Amino acid sequence: MRKGRRRYPYAVGDRIAGDLTVIGHLAAGRLGHLYQVWSAREWCALTCKILTPSLRDDRRAVAALKREAKILRRVDHPNLIRSFGEGEHEGLPFLLMEYIEGPSLFELLERRPDRRLRLPDA
């Protein structure tokens, strides 16, 4: 992780766990940050969800991210993102998921006046 003041823990060009290169920051949530990364091993773009550094010592936060990784590993459905594994970088657990181009579910709901998806969009 590069030092200095910045908004997100990792910047474009930073390396995570050796073979992942940060392409961009996608979002931040309660537990962590989502990054688009390039995987030299898979030779494709993936999404990396990595725990926020300030939660490194929070056992509940670490357990929640690990639980999410475990669930994602067990799910295999064509309409859901695929897991590409998990790991740890600088003491922070992360999970790797399929990267899908397009708006988030939140963005889709924000576009609708009733905040509901139509059946074809669901």
CSV table of C-alpha atoms in Angstrom, one decimal:
chain,number,residue,atom,x,y,z
A,1,MET,CA,0.0,0.0,0.0
A,2,ARG,CA,1.4,3.4,-0.9
A,3,LYS,CA,1.7,5.9,1.9
A,4,GLY,CA,0.4,9.5,1.9
A,5,ARG,CA,-3.1,11.0,2.0
A,6,ARG,CA,-5.6,9.5,-0.3
A,7,ARG,CA,-9.2,8.5,-0.2
A,8,TYR,CA,-8.8,4.7,-0.6
A,9,PRO,CA,-6.3,2.2,0.7
A,10,TYR,CA,-5.1,1.1,-2.7
A,11,ALA,CA,-4.5,3.1,-5.9
A,12,VAL,CA,-4.4,2.2,-9.6
A,13,GLY,CA,-1.2,0.3,-10.2
A,14,ASP,CA,-0.8,-1.0,-6.6
A,15,ARG,CA,-0.3,-4.8,-6.3
A,16,ILE,CA,-2.4,-7.0,-4.1
A,17,ALA,CA,-1.2,-10.5,-3.1
A,18,GLY,CA,1.5,-10.6,-5.9
A,19,ASP,CA,-0.5,-11.3,-9.1
A,20,LEU,CA,-3.3,-8.7,-8.7
A,21,THR,CA,-2.9,-5.2,-10.1
A,22,VAL,CA,-5.5,-2.5,-9.1
A,23,ILE,CA,-7.2,-1.1,-12.1
A,24,GLY,CA,-9.7,1.1,-10.2
A,25,HIS,CA,-11.8,1.6,-7.1
A,26,LEU,CA,-15.4,0.5,-7.6
A,27,ALA,CA,-17.1,1.1,-4.2
A,28,ALA,CA,-16.7,1.2,-0.4
A,29,GLY,CA,-19.0,-0.5,2.1
A,30,ARG,CA,-19.3,-1.2,5.8
A,31,LEU,CA,-16.6,-3.9,5.7
A,32,GLY,CA,-14.4,-3.0,2.9
A,33,HIS,CA,-13.5,-1.7,-0.5
A,34,LEU,CA,-14.3,-3.2,-3.9
A,35,TYR,CA,-11.6,-2.9,-6.5
A,36,GLN,CA,-11.4,-3.9,-10.1
A,37,VAL,CA,-8.1,-5.8,-10.4
A,38,TRP,CA,-6.2,-7.5,-13.2
A,39,SER,CA,-5.3,-11.1,-12.4
A,40,ALA,CA,-2.1,-12.3,-14.0
A,41,ARG,CA,-2.9,-15.8,-13.0
A,42,GLU,CA,-6.5,-15.8,-14.5
A,43,TRP,CA,-5.6,-13.3,-17.2
A,44,CYS,CA,-8.7,-11.3,-16.8
A,45,ALA,CA,-10.3,-8.5,-14.7
A,46,LEU,CA,-11.8,-9.5,-11.4
A,47,THR,CA,-13.4,-7.8,-8.5
A,48,CYS,CA,-11.5,-7.8,-5.2
A,49,LYS,CA,-13.3,-7.1,-2.0
A,50,ILE,CA,-10.7,-6.3,0.7
A,51,LEU,CA,-11.3,-5.5,4.4
A,52,THR,CA,-10.9,-1.9,5.4
A,53,PRO,CA,-7.5,-1.5,7.1
A,54,SER,CA,-9.2,0.1,10.2
A,55,LEU,CA,-11.1,-3.2,10.8
A,56,ARG,CA,-7.9,-5.4,10.6
A,57,ASP,CA,-8.2,-6.3,14.3
A,58,ASP,CA,-12.0,-6.4,14.5
A,59,ARG,CA,-12.7,-10.2,14.8
A,60,ARG,CA,-16.4,-9.8,13.9
A,61,ALA,CA,-15.6,-7.9,10.7
A,62,VAL,CA,-12.9,-10.5,9.7
A,63,ALA,CA,-15.3,-13.3,10.4
A,64,ALA,CA,-18.1,-11.7,8.4
A,65,LEU,CA,-15.8,-11.3,5.3
A,66,LYS,CA,-14.6,-14.9,5.7
A,67,ARG,CA,-18.2,-16.1,6.0
A,68,GLU,CA,-19.1,-14.3,2.8
A,69,ALA,CA,-16.2,-16.0,1.1
A,70,LYS,CA,-17.3,-19.4,2.3
A,71,ILE,CA,-20.9,-18.8,1.1
A,72,LEU,CA,-19.7,-17.5,-2.3
A,73,ARG,CA,-17.5,-20.6,-2.8
A,74,ARG,CA,-20.5,-22.9,-2.3
A,75,VAL,CA,-22.8,-21.0,-4.7
A,76,ASP,CA,-22.8,-22.1,-8.3
A,77,HIS,CA,-25.5,-20.5,-10.5
A,78,PRO,CA,-25.3,-18.9,-13.9
A,79,ASN,CA,-27.2,-15.8,-12.6
A,80,LEU,CA,-24.8,-15.2,-9.7
A,81,ILE,CA,-21.1,-14.0,-9.7
A,82,ARG,CA,-18.5,-16.7,-9.5
A,83,SER,CA,-15.9,-16.9,-6.8
A,84,PHE,CA,-12.2,-16.9,-7.8
A,85,GLY,CA,-11.0,-17.6,-4.2
A,86,GLU,CA,-9.8,-15.6,-1.3
A,87,GLY,CA,-6.5,-14.7,0.4
A,88,GLU,CA,-4.8,-12.2,2.6
A,89,HIS,CA,-2.7,-9.1,1.8
A,90,GLU,CA,-0.8,-7.1,4.4
A,91,GLY,CA,-2.9,-8.8,7.1
A,92,LEU,CA,-6.2,-8.0,5.4
A,93,PRO,CA,-8.5,-10.8,4.1
A,94,PHE,CA,-9.9,-10.4,0.6
A,95,LEU,CA,-12.1,-12.3,-1.8
A,96,LEU,CA,-12.0,-12.4,-5.5
A,97,MET,CA,-15.1,-12.5,-7.6
A,98,GLU,CA,-16.1,-12.3,-11.2
A,99,TYR,CA,-16.1,-8.7,-12.5
A,100,ILE,CA,-19.3,-7.7,-14.3
A,101,GLU,CA,-19.5,-4.5,-16.3
A,102,GLY,CA,-22.6,-2.4,-15.7
A,103,PRO,CA,-24.7,-0.6,-13.0
A,104,SER,CA,-25.0,-2.0,-9.5
A,105,LEU,CA,-28.3,-3.2,-8.1
A,106,PHE,CA,-28.5,0.0,-6.0
A,107,GLU,CA,-28.0,2.2,-9.1
A,108,LEU,CA,-30.8,0.3,-11.0
A,109,LEU,CA,-33.2,0.7,-8.1
A,110,GLU,CA,-32.3,4.5,-7.8
A,111,ARG,CA,-33.4,4.9,-11.5
A,112,ARG,CA,-36.9,3.6,-10.7
A,113,PRO,CA,-39.5,6.0,-9.2
A,114,ASP,CA,-41.0,3.1,-7.1
A,115,ARG,CA,-37.5,1.6,-6.4
A,116,ARG,CA,-38.6,-1.7,-7.7
A,117,LEU,CA,-37.2,-3.7,-10.6
A,118,ARG,CA,-39.4,-4.8,-13.4
A,119,LEU,CA,-39.5,-8.6,-13.8
A,120,PRO,CA,-37.4,-8.6,-17.0
A,121,ASP,CA,-34.7,-6.6,-15.2
A,122,ALA,CA,-34.7,-8.7,-12.1
